PDB file of C-alpha atoms in Angstrom:
ATOM      1  CA  MET A   1       0.000   0.000   0.000  1.00 53.00           C
ATOM      2  CA  ALA A   2       2.876   2.400   0.690  1.00 50.00           C
ATOM      3  CA  GLU A   3       3.678   2.575  -3.003  1.00 53.00           C
ATOM      4  CA  ILE A   4       0.257   4.126  -3.694  1.00 52.00           C
ATOM      5  CA  PHE A   5       1.145   7.442  -2.108  1.00 50.00           C
ATOM      6  CA  LEU A   6       4.946   7.349  -1.831  1.00 53.00           C
ATOM      7  CA  HIS A   7       5.535   7.440  -5.570  1.00 54.00           C
ATOM      8  CA  ASN A   8       8.081  10.258  -5.572  1.00 60.00           C
ATOM      9  CA  ARG A   9      11.566  10.440  -7.033  1.00 62.00           C
ATOM     10  CA  GLN A  10      12.839  12.259  -3.930  1.00 65.00           C
ATOM     11  CA  ILE A  11      11.643   9.506  -1.557  1.00 75.00           C
ATOM     12  CA  LEU A  12      14.002   6.566  -1.054  1.00 81.00           C
ATOM     13  CA  PRO A  13      13.373   3.402   1.019  1.00 82.00           C
ATOM     14  CA  LEU A  14      15.682   3.013   4.031  1.00 86.00           C
ATOM     15  CA  ALA A  15      14.442  -0.095   5.850  1.00 86.00           C
ATOM     16  CA  GLN A  16      11.576  -2.551   6.039  1.00 85.00           C
ATOM     17  CA  SER A  17      10.701  -5.210   8.632  1.00 83.00           C
ATOM     18  CA  ASN A  18       7.731  -6.610  10.562  1.00 80.00           C
ATOM     19  CA  GLY A  19       5.148  -4.442   8.838  1.00 82.00           C
ATOM     20  CA  CYS A  20       7.191  -1.251   9.243  1.00 91.00           C
ATOM     21  CA  SER A  21       8.708   0.681   6.313  1.00 91.00           C
ATOM     22  CA  VAL A  22      11.002   3.704   6.633  1.00 93.00           C
ATOM     23  CA  TYR A  23      11.589   6.159   3.805  1.00 91.00           C
ATOM     24  CA  ARG A  24      13.880   9.158   3.449  1.00 91.00           C
ATOM     25  CA  LEU A  25      13.099  12.385   1.667  1.00 89.00           C
ATOM     26  CA  ARG A  26      16.033  14.664   0.792  1.00 89.00           C
ATOM     27  CA  ASN A  27      16.663  17.738  -1.350  1.00 90.00           C
ATOM     28  CA  GLU A  28      18.639  20.969  -1.248  1.00 92.00           C
ATOM     29  CA  SER A  29      16.304  22.471   1.398  1.00 92.00           C
ATOM     30  CA  GLY A  30      16.777  19.652   3.945  1.00 94.00           C
ATOM     31  CA  ASP A  31      15.600  16.131   4.633  1.00 94.00           C
ATOM     32  CA  GLY A  32      12.960  14.090   6.397  1.00 93.00           C
ATOM     33  CA  THR A  33      11.725  10.603   7.204  1.00 94.00           C
ATOM     34  CA  ILE A  34       8.399   8.832   6.772  1.00 93.00           C
ATOM     35  CA  THR A  35       7.781   5.740   8.926  1.00 94.00           C
ATOM     36  CA  LEU A  36       4.787   3.579   7.970  1.00 94.00           C
ATOM     37  CA  TYR A  37       3.014   0.688   9.695  1.00 94.00           C
ATOM     38  CA  GLU A  38       0.309  -1.376   7.977  1.00 93.00           C
ATOM     39  CA  VAL A  39      -2.111  -2.138  10.811  1.00 94.00           C
ATOM     40  CA  PHE A  40      -5.018  -3.611   8.799  1.00 93.00           C
ATOM     41  CA  PRO A  41      -5.220  -4.490   5.107  1.00 93.00           C
ATOM     42  CA  GLY A  42      -5.401  -1.124   3.381  1.00 93.00           C
ATOM     43  CA  VAL A  43      -4.928   0.864   6.623  1.00 95.00           C
ATOM     44  CA  MET A  44      -1.634   2.524   7.550  1.00 94.00           C
ATOM     45  CA  VAL A  45      -0.381   4.648  10.429  1.00 96.00           C
ATOM     46  CA  GLY A  46       2.653   6.774   9.674  1.00 95.00           C
ATOM     47  CA  TYR A  47       4.961   9.353  11.207  1.00 96.00           C
ATOM     48  CA  ASN A  48       6.165  12.355   9.189  1.00 95.00           C
ATOM     49  CA  ASP A  49       9.300  14.123  10.423  1.00 96.00           C
ATOM     50  CA  PHE A  50      10.527  16.802   8.028  1.00 95.00           C
ATOM     51  CA  HIS A  51      13.329  19.309   8.501  1.00 96.00           C
ATOM     52  CA  MET A  52      13.074  21.008   5.141  1.00 95.00           C
ATOM     53  CA  GLN A  53      11.565  24.061   3.526  1.00 93.00           C
ATOM     54  CA  CYS A  54       9.976  22.474   0.481  1.00 90.00           C
ATOM     55  CA  TYR A  55       9.744  19.425  -1.750  1.00 86.00           C
ATOM     56  CA  GLU A  56       8.469  18.520  -5.191  1.00 84.00           C
ATOM     57  CA  SER A  57       5.836  15.781  -5.354  1.00 82.00           C
ATOM     58  CA  ASP A  58       5.159  13.813  -8.529  1.00 78.00           C
ATOM     59  CA  LEU A  59       2.408  11.774  -6.886  1.00 72.00           C
ATOM     60  CA  VAL A  60      -0.505  10.965  -9.196  1.00 71.00           C
ATOM     61  CA  MET A  61      -3.219   8.927  -7.489  1.00 69.00           C
ATOM     62  CA  LYS A  62      -4.136   5.689  -9.238  1.00 73.00           C
ATOM     63  CA  GLY A  63      -6.430   4.511  -6.471  1.00 82.00           C
ATOM     64  CA  ASP A  64      -9.010   6.036  -4.132  1.00 92.00           C
ATOM     65  CA  MET A  65      -7.500   7.187  -0.824  1.00 93.00           C
ATOM     66  CA  PHE A  66      -8.719   8.785   2.389  1.00 96.00           C
ATOM     67  CA  CYS A  67      -5.919  10.293   4.476  1.00 95.00           C
ATOM     68  CA  ILE A  68      -5.897  12.039   7.841  1.00 96.00           C
ATOM     69  CA  ASP A  69      -2.871  14.144   8.839  1.00 96.00           C
ATOM     70  CA  HIS A  70      -2.352  15.497  12.357  1.00 96.00           C
ATOM     71  CA  CYS A  71       0.169  18.323  12.783  1.00 96.00           C
ATOM     72  CA  ARG A  72       2.097  18.117  16.038  1.00 96.00           C
ATOM     73  CA  GLU A  73       4.709  20.795  15.293  1.00 96.00           C
ATOM     74  CA  GLY A  74       5.529  23.108  12.414  1.00 96.00           C
ATOM     75  CA  ARG A  75       3.402  24.335   9.554  1.00 95.00           C
ATOM     76  CA  MET A  76       2.295  22.914   6.200  1.00 94.00           C
ATOM     77  CA  GLU A  77       0.993  24.723   3.130  1.00 94.00           C
ATOM     78  CA  TYR A  78      -1.876  23.185   1.167  1.00 92.00           C
ATOM     79  CA  MET A  79      -4.118  24.081  -1.761  1.00 89.00           C
ATOM     80  CA  ALA A  80      -7.490  25.365  -0.558  1.00 88.00           C
ATOM     81  CA  GLY A  81      -8.871  26.019  -4.048  1.00 85.00           C
ATOM     82  CA  GLU A  82      -7.814  26.916  -7.545  1.00 85.00           C
ATOM     83  CA  ARG A  83      -4.631  28.979  -7.129  1.00 85.00           C
ATOM     84  CA  SER A  84      -5.276  29.633  -3.436  1.00 91.00           C
ATOM     85  CA  TYR A  85      -3.524  28.388  -0.300  1.00 92.00           C
ATOM     86  CA  SER A  86      -4.070  27.959   3.417  1.00 93.00           C
ATOM     87  CA  TYR A  87      -1.998  26.456   6.223  1.00 94.00           C
ATOM     88  CA  VAL A  88      -2.111  23.589   8.692  1.00 94.00           C
ATOM     89  CA  GLU A  89      -0.612  24.414  12.082  1.00 94.00           C
ATOM     90  CA  ALA A  90       0.032  22.540  15.336  1.00 94.00           C
ATOM     91  CA  GLY A  91      -3.142  20.895  16.609  1.00 93.00           C
ATOM     92  CA  ASP A  92      -4.916  20.828  13.231  1.00 94.00           C
ATOM     93  CA  ILE A  93      -5.983  17.731  11.338  1.00 94.00           C
ATOM     94  CA  LYS A  94      -6.238  17.685   7.552  1.00 95.00           C
ATOM     95  CA  LEU A  95      -8.450  15.190   5.726  1.00 95.00           C
ATOM     96  CA  ASP A  96      -8.091  14.637   1.999  1.00 94.00           C
ATOM     97  CA  ARG A  97      -7.994  12.129  -0.846  1.00 94.00           C
ATOM     98  CA  ARG A  98      -4.483  13.100  -2.041  1.00 90.00           C
ATOM     99  CA  LEU A  99      -5.975  14.543  -5.219  1.00 90.00           C
ATOM    100  CA  THR A 100      -4.044  17.826  -4.917  1.00 88.00           C
ATOM    101  CA  HIS A 101      -0.776  16.212  -3.838  1.00 83.00           C
ATOM    102  CA  THR A 102       1.222  16.885  -6.991  1.00 81.00           C
ATOM    103  CA  GLY A 103       3.623  19.788  -7.414  1.00 81.00           C
ATOM    104  CA  HIS A 104       5.518  22.147  -5.113  1.00 85.00           C
ATOM    105  CA  PHE A 105       4.889  21.904  -1.359  1.00 87.00           C
ATOM    106  CA  GLU A 106       6.292  24.098   1.393  1.00 92.00           C
ATOM    107  CA  PHE A 107       6.830  23.991   5.147  1.00 95.00           C
ATOM    108  CA  PRO A 108       7.104  27.729   5.960  1.00 94.00           C
ATOM    109  CA  LEU A 109       8.856  27.122   9.301  1.00 94.00           C
ATOM    110  CA  SER A 110      11.263  24.619   7.660  1.00 94.00           C
ATOM    111  CA  HIS A 111       9.988  21.764   9.791  1.00 95.00           C
ATOM    112  CA  TYR A 112       6.865  19.629  10.152  1.00 96.00           C
ATOM    113  CA  HIS A 113       6.128  16.717  12.495  1.00 97.00           C
ATOM    114  CA  GLY A 114       2.931  14.729  12.653  1.00 97.00           C
ATOM    115  CA  VAL A 115       0.975  11.499  12.366  1.00 97.00           C
ATOM    116  CA  MET A 116      -0.783  10.229   9.247  1.00 96.00           C
ATOM    117  CA  VAL A 117      -3.584   7.638   9.133  1.00 96.00           C
ATOM    118  CA  SER A 118      -4.468   6.510   5.607  1.00 95.00           C
ATOM    119  CA  PHE A 119      -7.067   4.221   4.082  1.00 96.00           C
ATOM    120  CA  ASP A 120      -6.945   2.538   0.682  1.00 94.00           C
ATOM    121  CA  MET A 121     -10.627   2.700  -0.225  1.00 95.00           C
ATOM    122  CA  ALA A 122     -10.353  -0.326  -2.523  1.00 94.00           C
ATOM    123  CA  VAL A 123      -9.350  -2.541   0.402  1.00 94.00           C
ATOM    124  CA  ALA A 124      -9.930  -0.920   3.808  1.00 95.00           C
ATOM    125  CA  PRO A 125     -13.774  -0.793   3.992  1.00 93.00           C
ATOM    126  CA  GLU A 126     -14.185  -4.542   3.552  1.00 92.00           C
ATOM    127  CA  ALA A 127     -11.121  -5.341   5.661  1.00 92.00           C
ATOM    128  CA  LEU A 128     -12.521  -3.375   8.615  1.00 91.00           C
ATOM    129  CA  LYS A 129     -15.789  -5.308   8.396  1.00 89.00           C
ATOM    130  CA  GLU A 130     -13.869  -8.578   8.518  1.00 89.00           C
ATOM    131  CA  VAL A 131     -11.643  -7.519  11.415  1.00 87.00           C
ATOM    132  CA  VAL A 132     -14.333  -5.909  13.589  1.00 86.00           C
ATOM    133  CA  LYS A 133     -17.756  -7.504  13.368  1.00 84.00           C
ATOM    134  CA  ASP A 134     -20.661  -5.047  13.447  1.00 83.00           C
ATOM    135  CA  PHE A 135     -18.314  -2.037  13.395  1.00 86.00           C
ATOM    136  CA  PRO A 136     -20.801   0.887  13.241  1.00 88.00           C
ATOM    137  CA  VAL A 137     -18.800   3.059  10.838  1.00 91.00           C
ATOM    138  CA  ASP A 138     -19.165   3.361   7.073  1.00 93.00           C
ATOM    139  CA  LEU A 139     -15.716   4.446   5.853  1.00 95.00           C
ATOM    140  CA  ARG A 140     -17.038   5.554   2.462  1.00 95.00           C
ATOM    141  CA  LYS A 141     -19.629   7.826   4.107  1.00 95.00           C
ATOM    142  CA  ILE A 142     -16.930   9.404   6.276  1.00 95.00           C
ATOM    143  CA  GLN A 143     -14.784  10.047   3.219  1.00 96.00           C
ATOM    144  CA  GLN A 144     -17.701  11.702   1.430  1.00 95.00           C
ATOM    145  CA  LYS A 145     -18.649  13.678   4.540  1.00 94.00           C
ATOM    146  CA  PHE A 146     -15.254  15.349   4.874  1.00 94.00           C
ATOM    147  CA  CYS A 147     -13.906  15.152   1.317  1.00 93.00           C
ATOM    148  CA  PRO A 148     -16.776  15.717  -1.131  1.00 92.00           C
ATOM    149  CA  ASP A 149     -14.383  17.265  -3.652  1.00 91.00           C
ATOM    150  CA  LYS A 150     -10.658  17.208  -4.365  1.00 91.00           C
ATOM    151  CA  TYR A 151      -9.623  19.854  -1.813  1.00 92.00           C
ATOM    152  CA  PRO A 152      -8.704  19.083   1.814  1.00 93.00           C
ATOM    153  CA  CYS A 153     -10.924  19.666   4.814  1.00 92.00           C
ATOM    154  CA  VAL A 154      -9.043  21.024   7.847  1.00 92.00           C
ATOM    155  CA  ILE A 155     -10.322  20.723  11.413  1.00 90.00           C
ATOM    156  CA  ARG A 156      -8.780  23.430  13.548  1.00 87.00           C
ATOM    157  CA  GLY A 157      -7.256  22.518  16.885  1.00 80.00           C
ATOM    158  CA  LEU A 158     -10.159  20.708  18.544  1.00 83.00           C
ATOM    159  CA  SER A 159      -9.391  19.753  22.134  1.00 81.00           C
ATOM    160  CA  SER A 160     -11.678  16.753  21.707  1.00 81.00           C
ATOM    161  CA  VAL A 161      -9.281  15.140  19.206  1.00 81.00           C
ATOM    162  CA  ALA A 162      -6.044  16.101  20.952  1.00 83.00           C
ATOM    163  CA  HIS A 163      -5.897  12.966  23.082  1.00 84.00           C
ATOM    164  CA  ILE A 164      -6.470  10.653  20.102  1.00 89.00           C
ATOM    165  CA  PHE A 165      -3.264  11.804  18.457  1.00 93.00           C
ATOM    166  CA  ALA A 166      -1.227  12.804  21.521  1.00 91.00           C
ATOM    167  CA  GLU A 167      -1.072   9.198  22.655  1.00 90.00           C
ATOM    168  CA  LEU A 168       0.314   8.100  19.273  1.00 93.00           C
ATOM    169  CA  TYR A 169       3.567   9.993  19.828  1.00 94.00           C
ATOM    170  CA  ALA A 170       4.728   7.864  22.769  1.00 90.00           C
ATOM    171  CA  VAL A 171       3.769   4.223  22.111  1.00 92.00           C
ATOM    172  CA  PRO A 172       5.985   1.473  23.620  1.00 91.00           C
ATOM    173  CA  GLU A 173       7.535  -0.631  20.860  1.00 87.00           C
ATOM    174  CA  LYS A 174       6.134  -3.944  22.070  1.00 89.00           C
ATOM    175  CA  ILE A 175       2.485  -2.806  21.823  1.00 93.00           C
ATOM    176  CA  LYS A 176       2.681  -0.572  18.737  1.00 93.00           C
ATOM    177  CA  MET A 177       0.725  -2.694  16.265  1.00 93.00           C
ATOM    178  CA  PRO A 178      -2.263  -3.561  18.488  1.00 94.00           C
ATOM    179  CA  TYR A 179      -2.317  -0.004  19.815  1.00 95.00           C
ATOM    180  CA  PHE A 180      -2.342   1.439  16.294  1.00 96.00           C
ATOM    181  CA  LYS A 181      -5.341  -0.735  15.469  1.00 94.00           C
ATOM    182  CA  ILE A 182      -7.284   0.585  18.455  1.00 93.00           C
ATOM    183  CA  LYS A 183      -6.423   4.209  17.659  1.00 94.00           C
ATOM    184  CA  ALA A 184      -7.380   3.882  13.992  1.00 94.00           C
ATOM    185  CA  LEU A 185     -10.804   2.553  14.993  1.00 94.00           C
ATOM    186  CA  GLU A 186     -11.191   5.228  17.671  1.00 94.00           C
ATOM    187  CA  LEU A 187     -10.418   7.930  15.107  1.00 95.00           C
ATOM    188  CA  LEU A 188     -13.081   6.625  12.726  1.00 95.00           C
ATOM    189  CA  LEU A 189     -15.668   6.522  15.511  1.00 94.00           C
ATOM    190  CA  PHE A 190     -14.838  10.112  16.396  1.00 93.00           C
ATOM    191  CA  LEU A 191     -15.132  11.290  12.780  1.00 94.00           C
ATOM    192  CA  GLU A 192     -18.440   9.451  12.428  1.00 93.00           C
ATOM    193  CA  ALA A 193     -19.902  11.505  15.291  1.00 91.00           C
ATOM    194  CA  LEU A 194     -18.250  14.844  14.454  1.00 88.00           C
ATOM    195  CA  GLU A 195     -20.538  17.493  12.974  1.00 81.00           C
ATOM    196  CA  VAL A 196     -18.527  19.311  10.321  1.00 70.00           C
ATOM    197  CA  ASP A 197     -20.434  22.611  10.326  1.00 64.00           C
ATOM    198  CA  GLU A 198     -20.346  23.015  14.082  1.00 47.00           C
ATOM    199  CA  GLU A 199     -16.850  21.823  14.871  1.00 47.00           C
ATOM    200  CA  THR A 200     -14.701  23.117  12.028  1.00 56.00           C
ATOM    201  CA  GLU A 201     -13.297  26.613  11.932  1.00 52.00           C
ATOM    202  CA  LYS A 202     -12.878  28.319   8.599  1.00 62.00           C
ATOM    203  CA  ARG A 203      -9.262  29.416   8.188  1.00 69.00           C
ATOM    204  CA  PRO A 204      -8.623  32.283   5.748  1.00 78.00           C
ATOM    205  CA  TYR A 205      -7.071  31.404   2.435  1.00 88.00           C
ATOM    206  CA  PHE A 206      -4.928  33.574   0.179  1.00 94.00           C
ATOM    207  CA  TYR A 207      -4.322  33.660  -3.539  1.00 94.00           C
ATOM    208  CA  LYS A 208      -1.079  32.385  -4.968  1.00 92.00           C
ATOM    209  CA  THR A 209       0.042  35.886  -5.992  1.00 95.00           C
ATOM    210  CA  GLN A 210      -0.446  37.141  -2.423  1.00 97.00           C
ATOM    211  CA  VAL A 211       1.453  34.205  -0.912  1.00 96.00           C
ATOM    212  CA  GLU A 212       4.316  34.700  -3.378  1.00 96.00           C
ATOM    213  CA  LYS A 213       4.608  38.369  -2.364  1.00 97.00           C
ATOM    214  CA  ILE A 214       4.702  37.452   1.327  1.00 97.00           C
ATOM    215  CA  LYS A 215       7.416  34.835   0.745  1.00 96.00           C
ATOM    216  CA  SER A 216       9.442  37.371  -1.243  1.00 97.00           C
ATOM    217  CA  MET A 217       8.987  39.856   1.600  1.00 98.00           C
ATOM    218  CA  GLN A 218      10.197  37.339   4.184  1.00 97.00           C
ATOM    219  CA  LYS A 219      13.277  36.617   2.071  1.00 96.00           C
ATOM    220  CA  PHE A 220      13.900  40.347   1.642  1.00 97.00           C
ATOM    221  CA  LEU A 221      13.690  40.952   5.410  1.00 97.00           C
ATOM    222  CA  ALA A 222      16.093  38.075   6.084  1.00 96.00           C
ATOM    223  CA  GLU A 223      18.595  39.423   3.556  1.00 96.00           C
ATOM    224  CA  HIS A 224      18.329  42.994   4.922  1.00 96.00           C
ATOM    225  CA  MET A 225      17.972  42.308   8.650  1.00 96.00           C
ATOM    226  CA  GLU A 226      20.416  45.121   9.463  1.00 95.00           C
ATOM    227  CA  GLN A 227      17.914  47.639   8.061  1.00 95.00           C
ATOM    228  CA  SER A 228      14.596  48.819   9.437  1.00 94.00           C
ATOM    229  CA  PHE A 229      11.411  49.167   7.389  1.00 95.00           C
ATOM    230  CA  THR A 230       7.944  50.272   8.420  1.00 96.00           C
ATOM    231  CA  GLN A 231       5.088  47.955   7.525  1.00 97.00           C
ATOM    232  CA  ALA A 232       3.671  50.662   5.271  1.00 97.00           C
ATOM    233  CA  GLU A 233       7.009  50.739   3.379  1.00 97.00           C
ATOM    234  CA  LEU A 234       6.929  46.956   2.990  1.00 97.00           C
ATOM    235  CA  ALA A 235       3.344  46.999   1.723  1.00 97.00           C
ATOM    236  CA  GLU A 236       4.260  49.631  -0.861  1.00 97.00           C
ATOM    237  CA  ARG A 237       7.462  47.849  -1.904  1.00 97.00           C
ATOM    238  CA  PHE A 238       5.640  44.551  -2.502  1.00 97.00           C
ATOM    239  CA  ASP A 239       2.453  46.082  -3.913  1.00 97.00           C
ATOM    240  CA  ILE A 240       0.045  44.590  -1.383  1.00 97.00           C
ATOM    241  CA  SER A 241      -2.491  46.204   0.912  1.00 97.00           C
ATOM    242  CA  LEU A 242      -1.341  46.674   4.507  1.00 97.00           C
ATOM    243  CA  THR A 243      -4.243  44.675   5.955  1.00 96.00           C
ATOM    244  CA  THR A 244      -3.796  41.759   3.550  1.00 96.00           C
ATOM    245  CA  MET A 245      -0.036  41.806   4.129  1.00 97.00           C
ATOM    246  CA  LYS A 246      -0.446  41.443   7.899  1.00 97.00           C
ATOM    247  CA  LYS A 247      -3.093  38.703   7.647  1.00 95.00           C
ATOM    248  CA  CYS A 248      -1.284  36.742   4.943  1.00 96.00           C
ATOM    249  CA  PHE A 249       2.102  36.885   6.699  1.00 97.00           C
ATOM    250  CA  LYS A 250       0.574  35.555   9.915  1.00 95.00           C
ATOM    251  CA  SER A 251      -1.237  32.804   8.018  1.00 94.00           C
ATOM    252  CA  VAL A 252       1.935  31.690   6.213  1.00 95.00           C
ATOM    253  CA  TYR A 253       4.401  31.956   9.111  1.00 96.00           C
ATOM    254  CA  GLY A 254       2.141  31.683  12.138  1.00 94.00           C
ATOM    255  CA  THR A 255       3.210  34.957  13.710  1.00 96.00           C
ATOM    256  CA  THR A 256       3.359  38.695  13.074  1.00 97.00           C
ATOM    257  CA  ILE A 257       5.988  40.333  10.882  1.00 97.00           C
ATOM    258  CA  GLY A 258       7.542  42.060  13.897  1.00 96.00           C
ATOM    259  CA  ASN A 259       7.761  38.900  15.987  1.00 97.00           C
ATOM    260  CA  TRP A 260       9.144  36.840  13.098  1.00 97.00           C
ATOM    261  CA  LEU A 261      11.842  39.456  12.440  1.00 97.00           C
ATOM    262  CA  LEU A 262      12.742  39.628  16.136  1.00 97.00           C
ATOM    263  CA  GLN A 263      13.133  35.844  16.342  1.00 96.00           C
ATOM    264  CA  TYR A 264      15.145  35.720  13.118  1.00 96.00           C
ATOM    265  CA  ARG A 265      17.498  38.520  14.148  1.00 97.00           C
ATOM    266  CA  MET A 266      18.168  37.051  17.581  1.00 97.00           C
ATOM    267  CA  ASN A 267      18.817  33.580  16.183  1.00 96.00           C
ATOM    268  CA  GLN A 268      21.256  35.034  13.671  1.00 96.00           C
ATOM    269  CA  ALA A 269      22.884  37.041  16.461  1.00 96.00           C
ATOM    270  CA  ALA A 270      23.283  33.840  18.486  1.00 95.00           C
ATOM    271  CA  VAL A 271      25.119  32.237  15.557  1.00 94.00           C
ATOM    272  CA  MET A 272      27.457  35.243  15.314  1.00 95.00           C
ATOM    273  CA  LEU A 273      28.105  35.196  19.061  1.00 94.00           C
ATOM    274  CA  ARG A 274      29.137  31.562  18.803  1.00 91.00           C
ATOM    275  CA  GLN A 275      31.146  31.690  15.611  1.00 90.00           C
ATOM    276  CA  ASN A 276      32.604  35.231  15.451  1.00 84.00           C
ATOM    277  CA  ARG A 277      34.257  35.693  18.810  1.00 83.00           C
ATOM    278  CA  GLU A 278      36.502  38.440  17.517  1.00 87.00           C
ATOM    279  CA  GLN A 279      33.477  40.662  16.886  1.00 91.00           C
ATOM    280  CA  SER A 280      32.170  42.798  19.714  1.00 94.00           C
ATOM    281  CA  ILE A 281      28.583  42.653  20.877  1.00 94.00           C
ATOM    282  CA  THR A 282      28.116  46.210  19.570  1.00 95.00           C
ATOM    283  CA  GLN A 283      29.258  45.111  16.099  1.00 96.00           C
ATOM    284  CA  ILE A 284      26.899  42.134  16.124  1.00 96.00           C
ATOM    285  CA  ALA A 285      24.056  44.368  17.298  1.00 95.00           C
ATOM    286  CA  GLY A 286      24.585  46.574  14.241  1.00 95.00           C
ATOM    287  CA  LYS A 287      24.556  43.584  11.896  1.00 96.00           C
ATOM    288  CA  VAL A 288      21.105  42.560  13.093  1.00 96.00           C
ATOM    289  CA  GLY A 289      19.582  46.024  12.946  1.00 95.00           C
ATOM    290  CA  TYR A 290      20.254  47.570  16.362  1.00 95.00           C
ATOM    291  CA  GLU A 291      22.126  50.868  16.720  1.00 92.00           C
ATOM    292  CA  SER A 292      21.886  50.638  20.503  1.00 92.00           C
ATOM    293  CA  SER A 293      23.686  47.731  22.156  1.00 92.00           C
ATOM    294  CA  SER A 294      21.434  48.089  25.221  1.00 94.00           C
ATOM    295  CA  LYS A 295      18.274  47.683  23.110  1.00 96.00           C
ATOM    296  CA  PHE A 296      19.898  44.700  21.393  1.00 96.00           C
ATOM    297  CA  ALA A 297      20.742  43.127  24.763  1.00 95.00           C
ATOM    298  CA  SER A 298      17.143  43.600  25.913  1.00 96.00           C
ATOM    299  CA  ALA A 299      15.758  42.003  22.732  1.00 96.00           C
ATOM    300  CA  PHE A 300      18.243  39.130  22.957  1.00 96.00           C
ATOM    301  CA  ARG A 301      17.299  38.417  26.562  1.00 95.00           C
ATOM    302  CA  LYS A 302      13.610  38.439  25.617  1.00 95.00           C
ATOM    303  CA  VAL A 303      14.161  35.690  23.031  1.00 95.00           C
ATOM    304  CA  MET A 304      17.074  33.700  24.478  1.00 94.00           C
ATOM    305  CA  GLY A 305      16.482  34.153  28.203  1.00 94.00           C
ATOM    306  CA  MET A 306      19.946  35.634  28.857  1.00 94.00           C
ATOM    307  CA  SER A 307      22.099  38.552  27.816  1.00 94.00           C
ATOM    308  CA  PRO A 308      24.440  38.336  24.767  1.00 95.00           C
ATOM    309  CA  MET A 309      27.448  38.410  27.136  1.00 93.00           C
ATOM    310  CA  GLU A 310      26.039  35.557  29.231  1.00 93.00           C
ATOM    311  CA  TYR A 311      25.236  33.584  26.079  1.00 93.00           C
ATOM    312  CA  ARG A 312      28.757  33.981  24.699  1.00 90.00           C
ATOM    313  CA  SER A 313      30.342  33.079  28.034  1.00 88.00           C
ATOM    314  CA  GLN A 314      28.123  30.010  28.402  1.00 85.00           C
ATOM    315  CA  ILE A 315      29.041  28.764  24.924  1.00 73.00           C
ATOM    316  CA  ARG A 316      32.712  29.278  25.657  1.00 64.00           C
TER     317      ARG A 316
END
């Protein structure tokens, strides 16, 4: 079953034993691993651990799939409509049929960690009936309920589903397979009872042109972190309304422009403090956009929990 949705030139098999398959994904932006367990015929539980910014998928579905992705950490971009995008963040679950899983995909925070439960609709419905007699869930109806068209449905951070997935991240090795079976059935029972209109939160989506401008802006800020720009100047430079710029940036990167820039500058400053010991703290402050070393020290402490001097001494 893994071959159905792991058809990708960038994905290479690493190991396989006792119903578990491990694959590696690598490109110039980083790498990641996908670990899959087949728990019932046509039913798989997998772990996605990516430390990369993007990847190219050449997946073309030949069968009918129903997949559920839970995001534990990070952020994942997905198509919400024709030439429009939205984002999965920590605590969200995404349900889809892998019909928009071809092309360029991005992880805006350069990492993504989560669990995936997938069903091969040609096999899983009948297999579940054989394994669990009188199981009160119609898998095909659940698929149609959440995925009536080709675009994903995203359920936003429901506390009622948190425990279902939280327990999957710390399963003792000796009970993994039977535990996965129980959790897969529990998830289907939950989705059977969940009312889509009442429990899902509509996340804003943005057009491709808007997202491209925001990504160009983020790159520009990273390359010019020693300079200061007002948000009005950025909106004018990238030809986007101020309101849309703020909303789209937060949707893509999960935080405000100011907070993202603060975090980026302080992380870059930490690298300089470690690697460029001949440079003074005042010099490093200037390189990350601070004319005042005292203001830089205050910002650094806010992010890192200690002063630049303490950080440098601790590393030494």
